[in-house]
XYZ file of C-alpha atoms in Angstrom:
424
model
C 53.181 35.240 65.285
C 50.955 37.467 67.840
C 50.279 40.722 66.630
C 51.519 43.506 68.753
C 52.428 47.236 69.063
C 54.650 49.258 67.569
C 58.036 49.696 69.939
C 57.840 53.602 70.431
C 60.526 55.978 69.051
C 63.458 55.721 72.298
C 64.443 59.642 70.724
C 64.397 62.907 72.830
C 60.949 64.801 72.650
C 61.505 67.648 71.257
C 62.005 71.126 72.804
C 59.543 73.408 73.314
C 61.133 76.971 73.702
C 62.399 80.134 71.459
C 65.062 80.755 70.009
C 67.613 82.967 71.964
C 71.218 84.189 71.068
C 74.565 84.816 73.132
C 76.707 87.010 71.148
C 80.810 87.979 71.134
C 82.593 89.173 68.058
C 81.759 87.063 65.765
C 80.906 84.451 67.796
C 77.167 83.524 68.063
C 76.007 80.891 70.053
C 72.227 80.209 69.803
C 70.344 79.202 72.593
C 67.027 77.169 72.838
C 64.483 76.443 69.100
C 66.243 73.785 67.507
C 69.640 75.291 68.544
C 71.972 72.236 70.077
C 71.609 71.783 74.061
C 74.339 74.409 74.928
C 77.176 73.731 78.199
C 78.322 76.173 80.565
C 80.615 76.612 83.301
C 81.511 78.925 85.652
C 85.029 80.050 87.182
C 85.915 79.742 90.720
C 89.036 82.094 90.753
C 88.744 85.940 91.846
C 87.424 87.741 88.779
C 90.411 90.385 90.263
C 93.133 88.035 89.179
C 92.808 88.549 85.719
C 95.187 86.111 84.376
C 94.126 83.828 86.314
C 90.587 84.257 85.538
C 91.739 84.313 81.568
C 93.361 80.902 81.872
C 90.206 78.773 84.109
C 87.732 80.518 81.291
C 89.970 79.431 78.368
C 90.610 75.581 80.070
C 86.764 75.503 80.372
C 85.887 76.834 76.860
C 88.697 74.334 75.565
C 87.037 71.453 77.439
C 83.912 72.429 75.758
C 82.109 74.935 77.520
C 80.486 77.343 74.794
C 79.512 80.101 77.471
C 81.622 80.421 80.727
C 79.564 82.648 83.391
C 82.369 84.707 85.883
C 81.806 86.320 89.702
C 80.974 90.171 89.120
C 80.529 90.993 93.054
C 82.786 94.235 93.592
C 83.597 97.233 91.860
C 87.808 95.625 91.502
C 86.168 92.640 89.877
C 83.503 95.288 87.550
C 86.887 97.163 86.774
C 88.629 93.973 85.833
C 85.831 92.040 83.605
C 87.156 94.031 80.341
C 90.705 93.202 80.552
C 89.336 89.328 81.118
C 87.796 89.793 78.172
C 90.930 91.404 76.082
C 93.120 88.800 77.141
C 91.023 86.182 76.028
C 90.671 87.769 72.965
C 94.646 88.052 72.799
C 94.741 83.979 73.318
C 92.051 83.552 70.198
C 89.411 82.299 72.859
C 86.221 83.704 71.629
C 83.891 82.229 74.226
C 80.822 84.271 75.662
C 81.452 85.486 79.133
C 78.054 85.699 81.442
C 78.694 88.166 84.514
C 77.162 86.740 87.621
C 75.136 89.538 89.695
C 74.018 89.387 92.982
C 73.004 92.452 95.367
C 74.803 95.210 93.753
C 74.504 94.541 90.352
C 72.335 97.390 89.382
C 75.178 99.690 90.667
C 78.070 97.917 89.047
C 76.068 97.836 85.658
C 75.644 101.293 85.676
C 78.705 103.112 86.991
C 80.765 100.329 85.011
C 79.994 100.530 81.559
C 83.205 98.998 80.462
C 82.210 95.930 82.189
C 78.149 95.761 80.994
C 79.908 96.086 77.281
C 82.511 93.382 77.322
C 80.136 91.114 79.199
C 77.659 88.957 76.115
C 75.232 88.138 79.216
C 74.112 88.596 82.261
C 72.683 86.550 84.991
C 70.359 88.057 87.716
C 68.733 86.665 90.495
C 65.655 88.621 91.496
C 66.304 87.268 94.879
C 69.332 89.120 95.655
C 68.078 92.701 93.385
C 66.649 94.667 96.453
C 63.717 94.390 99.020
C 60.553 96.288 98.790
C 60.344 99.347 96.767
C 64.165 98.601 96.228
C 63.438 95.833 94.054
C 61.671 96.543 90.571
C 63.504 99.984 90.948
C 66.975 97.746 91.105
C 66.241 95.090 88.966
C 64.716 98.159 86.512
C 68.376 99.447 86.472
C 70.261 95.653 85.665
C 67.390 95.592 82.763
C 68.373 98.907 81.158
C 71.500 98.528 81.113
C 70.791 95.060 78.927
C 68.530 96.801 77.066
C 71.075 99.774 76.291
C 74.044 97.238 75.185
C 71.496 94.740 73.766
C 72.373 92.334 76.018
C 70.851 88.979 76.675
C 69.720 88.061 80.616
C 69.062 85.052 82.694
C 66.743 85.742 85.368
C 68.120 82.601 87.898
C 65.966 82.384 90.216
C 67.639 79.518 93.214
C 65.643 78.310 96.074
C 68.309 79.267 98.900
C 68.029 83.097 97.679
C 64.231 83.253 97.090
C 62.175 86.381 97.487
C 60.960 86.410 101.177
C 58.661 88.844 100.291
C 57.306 86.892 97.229
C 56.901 83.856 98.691
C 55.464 85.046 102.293
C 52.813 86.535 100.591
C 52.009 82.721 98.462
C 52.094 81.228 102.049
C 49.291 83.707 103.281
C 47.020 83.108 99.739
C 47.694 79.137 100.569
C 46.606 79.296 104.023
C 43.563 80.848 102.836
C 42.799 77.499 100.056
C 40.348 75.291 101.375
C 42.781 72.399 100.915
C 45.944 74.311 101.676
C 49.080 72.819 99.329
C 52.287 71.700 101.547
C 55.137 74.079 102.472
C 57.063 72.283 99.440
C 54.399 72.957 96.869
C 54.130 76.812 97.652
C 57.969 77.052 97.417
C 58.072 75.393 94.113
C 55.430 78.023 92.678
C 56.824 80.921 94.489
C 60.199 80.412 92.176
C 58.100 79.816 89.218
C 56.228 83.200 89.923
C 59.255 85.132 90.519
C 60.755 83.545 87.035
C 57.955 84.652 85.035
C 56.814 88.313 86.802
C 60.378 89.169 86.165
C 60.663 88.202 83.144
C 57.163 90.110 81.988
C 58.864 93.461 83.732
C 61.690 92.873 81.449
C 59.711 92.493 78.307
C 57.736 95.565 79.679
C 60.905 97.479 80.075
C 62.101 96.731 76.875
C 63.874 93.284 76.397
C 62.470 91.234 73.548
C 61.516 87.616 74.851
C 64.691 86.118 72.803
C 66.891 87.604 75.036
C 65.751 86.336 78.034
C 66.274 82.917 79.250
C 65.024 81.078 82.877
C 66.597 78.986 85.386
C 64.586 77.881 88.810
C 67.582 75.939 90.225
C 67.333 73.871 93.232
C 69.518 70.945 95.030
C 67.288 67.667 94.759
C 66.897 65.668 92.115
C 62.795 65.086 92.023
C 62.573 68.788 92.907
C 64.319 70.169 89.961
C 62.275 67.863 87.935
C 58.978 68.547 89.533
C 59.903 72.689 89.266
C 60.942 72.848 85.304
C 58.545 70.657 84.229
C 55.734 73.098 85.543
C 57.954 75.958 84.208
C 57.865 74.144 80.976
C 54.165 74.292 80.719
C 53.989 77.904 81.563
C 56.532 79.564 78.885
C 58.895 79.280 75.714
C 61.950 81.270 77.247
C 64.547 78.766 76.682
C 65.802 77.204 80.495
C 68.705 76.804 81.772
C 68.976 73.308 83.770
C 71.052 72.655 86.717
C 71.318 71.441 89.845
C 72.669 73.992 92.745
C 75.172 72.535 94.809
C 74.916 69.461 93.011
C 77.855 68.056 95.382
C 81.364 66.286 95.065
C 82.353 63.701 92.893
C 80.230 60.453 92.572
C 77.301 61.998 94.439
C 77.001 65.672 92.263
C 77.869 63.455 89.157
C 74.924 60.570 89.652
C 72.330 63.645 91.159
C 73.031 65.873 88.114
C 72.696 63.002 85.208
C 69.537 61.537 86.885
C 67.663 65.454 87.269
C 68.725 66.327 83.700
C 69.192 63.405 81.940
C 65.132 62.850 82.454
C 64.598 66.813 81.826
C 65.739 66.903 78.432
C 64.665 63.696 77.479
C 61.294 65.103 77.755
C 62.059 67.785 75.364
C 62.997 70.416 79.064
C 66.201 72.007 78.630
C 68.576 74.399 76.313
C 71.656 75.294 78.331
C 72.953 72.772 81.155
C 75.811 73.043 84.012
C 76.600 70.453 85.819
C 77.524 72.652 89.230
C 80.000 70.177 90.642
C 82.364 70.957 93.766
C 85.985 69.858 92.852
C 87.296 67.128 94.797
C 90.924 67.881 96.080
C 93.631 68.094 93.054
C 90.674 67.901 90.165
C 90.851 70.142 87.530
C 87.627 72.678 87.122
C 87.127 71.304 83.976
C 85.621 68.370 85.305
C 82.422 69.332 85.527
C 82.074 70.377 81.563
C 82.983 66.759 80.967
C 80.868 65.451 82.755
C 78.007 68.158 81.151
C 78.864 66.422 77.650
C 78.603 63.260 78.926
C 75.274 63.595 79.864
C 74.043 65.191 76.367
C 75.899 62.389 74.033
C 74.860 59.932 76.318
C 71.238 60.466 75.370
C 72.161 60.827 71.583
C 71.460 65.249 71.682
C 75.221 65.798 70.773
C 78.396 63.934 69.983
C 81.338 65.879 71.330
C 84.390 63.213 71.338
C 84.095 59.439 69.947
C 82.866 57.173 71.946
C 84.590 54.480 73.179
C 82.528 50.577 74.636
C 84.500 48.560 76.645
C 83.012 45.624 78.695
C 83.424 46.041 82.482
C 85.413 42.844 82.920
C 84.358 39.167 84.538
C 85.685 35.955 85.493
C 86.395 35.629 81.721
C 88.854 38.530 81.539
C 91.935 37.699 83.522
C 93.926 39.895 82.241
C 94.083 44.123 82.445
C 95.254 44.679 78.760
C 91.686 45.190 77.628
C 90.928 48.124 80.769
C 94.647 49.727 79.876
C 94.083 49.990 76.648
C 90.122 51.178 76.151
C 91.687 53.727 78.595
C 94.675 54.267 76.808
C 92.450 55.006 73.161
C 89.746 57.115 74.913
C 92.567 59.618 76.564
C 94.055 59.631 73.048
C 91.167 60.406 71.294
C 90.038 62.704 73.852
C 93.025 64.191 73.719
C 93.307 64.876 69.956
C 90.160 66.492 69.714
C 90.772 69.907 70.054
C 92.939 69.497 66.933
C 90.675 67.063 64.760
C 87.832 68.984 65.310
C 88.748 71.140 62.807
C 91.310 68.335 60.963
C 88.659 65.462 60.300
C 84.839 67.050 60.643
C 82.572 64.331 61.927
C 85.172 62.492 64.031
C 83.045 63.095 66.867
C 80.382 60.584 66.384
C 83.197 57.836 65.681
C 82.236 54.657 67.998
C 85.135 52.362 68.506
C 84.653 49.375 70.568
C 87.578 48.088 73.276
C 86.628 44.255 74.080
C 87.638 41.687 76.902
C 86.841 38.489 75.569
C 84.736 36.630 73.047
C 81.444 36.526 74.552
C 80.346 39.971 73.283
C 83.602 41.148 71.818
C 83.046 40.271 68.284
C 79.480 41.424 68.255
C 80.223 44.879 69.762
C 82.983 45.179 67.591
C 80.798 44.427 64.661
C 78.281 47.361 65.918
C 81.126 49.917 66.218
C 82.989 51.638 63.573
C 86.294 50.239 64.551
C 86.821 47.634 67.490
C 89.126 45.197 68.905
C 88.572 41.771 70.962
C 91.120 41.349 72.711
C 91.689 37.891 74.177
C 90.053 36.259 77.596
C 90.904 33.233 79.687
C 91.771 30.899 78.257
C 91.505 32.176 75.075
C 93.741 31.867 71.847
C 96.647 35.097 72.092
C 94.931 36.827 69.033
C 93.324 39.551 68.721
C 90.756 40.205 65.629
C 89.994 43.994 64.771
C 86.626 44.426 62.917
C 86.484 47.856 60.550
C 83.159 48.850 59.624
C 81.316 45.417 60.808
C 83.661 42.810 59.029
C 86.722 41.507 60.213
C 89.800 43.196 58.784
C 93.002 41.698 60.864
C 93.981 39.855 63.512
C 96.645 41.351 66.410
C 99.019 39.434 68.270
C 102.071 39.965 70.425
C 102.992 42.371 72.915
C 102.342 45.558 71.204
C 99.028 44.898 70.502
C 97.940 48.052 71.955
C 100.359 50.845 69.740
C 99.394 48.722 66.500
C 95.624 49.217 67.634
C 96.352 52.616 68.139
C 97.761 53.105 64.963
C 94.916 51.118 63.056
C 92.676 53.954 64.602
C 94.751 56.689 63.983
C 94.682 55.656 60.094
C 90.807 54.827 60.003
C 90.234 58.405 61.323
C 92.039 60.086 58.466
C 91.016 57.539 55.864
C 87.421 57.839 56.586
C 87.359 61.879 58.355
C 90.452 63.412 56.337
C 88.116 62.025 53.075
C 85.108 64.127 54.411
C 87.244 67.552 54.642
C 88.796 66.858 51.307
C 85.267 66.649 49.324
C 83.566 69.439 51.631
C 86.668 71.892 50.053
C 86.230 70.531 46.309
């Protein structure tokens, strides 16, 4: 045999920032070090309608969002941000809530106090904080008020509300380089600059680095890769990764996996949103889905069992295998929130949903539980494979509910077994 290297390690470098901390109650959610990659989500109701606001923040924490960031942009919606937070507390949802600052905050911090207490965070874009002498004066005010609550910030700084100021005065020191960068180049280190000078006011006014993550968030894909990895090299504040205005459905989805999923695979990354726009009728909670998605997929996280299925071919006449990998990924999806608690590790179960025998019984083999369901032409059986060996073999019509079933008992055979012994 001809000698040859080593196949490299195909695991996520790993990450290079602090450790940070988003606090409510008792509920502390740590941010960045070798703290999990973290989702959030933000609400798109009026922060006014309190119930309302209550029940998007408590379907997005329930979907899995661990922080959920909400519009603070009027003194109503300042006013309103504490009884958000008490009737959350009321429904047992314990999830941080970020306020979201733009123009005003420095007032609403201040003659709100209510509101800079029952907030765990808050997000401020030096952009939007003032113009001239306005603006370290202003953004001065949004810091002491962290500092006087002990409050964690992220200075989000977003390329369609940059500092005009900040970044005319790059263009005039590039125009001056003997080999001027382009327009694009000076943009990307104008938001880098106005990341990092704010956050080295903050420190100077007080804030300990811990408490103060980064976000440079922009709308292309190659950009946002191009702009954090030169923030990475320049700081350990932990980043926040997302793309702004990432788009609608197939297109915001795609964009946001490619620009992240290569991000934290090179070790760049501690909190994520996946800033989708709704399509008509879809449920905000879509785009926390989607955010897990992307972490599992690249082995960070395991948030619901996954489920293979084979995408179907001349071989697989028949539907039964798409109805029912659908059919056992809603259920186990939809269980979750329940075993979670109920069967710790259930999470990282893989069951396998097959189409024929081409790849069925291998993949079944690979998974903890999986099913090859019958092709063209095929014998009307079924074999299920438990833990790499063939166990039974299906047939009939109900195929499906005794699958089901089968899974429902390997879960609390196997997971129910793991709470047991953890309580002895």
């Amino acid at each position: 045999m001809s000698s040859c290297l080593p196949i490299p390690s195909a695991e996520p470098l790993a990450r290079r920032s602090a450790q940070a901390r988003v606090v409510w109650g008792s509920r502390v959610v740590t941010v960045g070090g070798d703290a999990p990659v973290r989702i959030q989500s933000m609400t798109n109701t009026d922060t006014v309608d309190v119930i309302g606001t209550a029940i998007q923040v408590k379907e997005l924490a329930l979907a899995g969002s661990e922080m959920v960031r909400i519009t603070v942009n009027t003194p109503e919606a300042a006013e309103a941000v504490p009884h958000v937070r008490d009737q959350l507390d009321r429904m047992g949802i314990d999830v941080p809530l970020i306020g979201d600052f733009h123009y005003n905050g420095h007032r609403l911090l201040t003659d709100y106090p209510s509101c800079a207490q029952a907030l765990s965070k808050y997000r401020i874009n030096p952009g939007n904080v003032g113009k001239g002498d306005k603006h370290d004066r202003q953004f001065g005010q949004m810091i002491e008020a962290a500092v006087r609550w002990d409050k964690p910030v992220r200075i989000g700084v977003n390329w369609g509300s940059l500092d005009q100021e900040l970044l005319a005065s790059l263009m005039d020191i590039n125009s001056a380089r003997p080999q001027p960068w382009d327009a694009k180049q000076v943009m990307y280190e104008a938001m880098i600059t106005s990341a990092l000078e704010s956050a080295a006011l903050a420190q100077k006014m007080g804030m300990a680095h811990g408490q103060i993550t980064l976000s440079c968030k922009v709308s292309g894909v190659q950009d946002l890769i191009s702009v954090y990895r030169e923030l990475a090299k320049r700081t350990r504040h932990p980043l926040h990764l997302g793309l702004t205005e990432a788009g609608m459905g197939t297109k915001g989805t795609v964009a946001s996996a490619a620009a992240m999923g290569i991000l934290l695979q090179e070790g760049i990354g501690d909190t994520i949103r996946v800033s989708l726009t709704p399509q008509p009728g879809e449920a905000r909670t879509q785009e926390v889905l989607i955010a897990a998605e992307i972490i599992q997929a690249l082995g960070l996280r395991s948030f619901v069992p996954s489920v293979t299925a084979c995408p179907g071919c001349g071989r697989t006449t028949s539907t039964t295998f798409q109805d029912l990998a659908k059919q056992i990924d809603d259920f186990l999806r939809a269980q979750m929130p329940v075993w979670k608690a109920q069967y710790p590790g259930v999470e990282k179960l893989k069951v396998a949903v097959m189409g024929c025998i081409v790849n069925g019984p291998g993949e079944s083999k690979h998974a903890d539980i999986g099913i090859s369901l019958p092709g063209s032409g095929e014998a009307p059986a079924a074999p299920v494979f438990i833990d790499g060996e063939k166990s039974l073999t299906l047939r009939g019509e109900h195929i499906a509910s005794e699958f089901q079933g089968i899974v429902e008992n390997y879960i609390e055979n196997r997971f129910g077994s793991t709470r047991a012994s953890s309580e002895a």
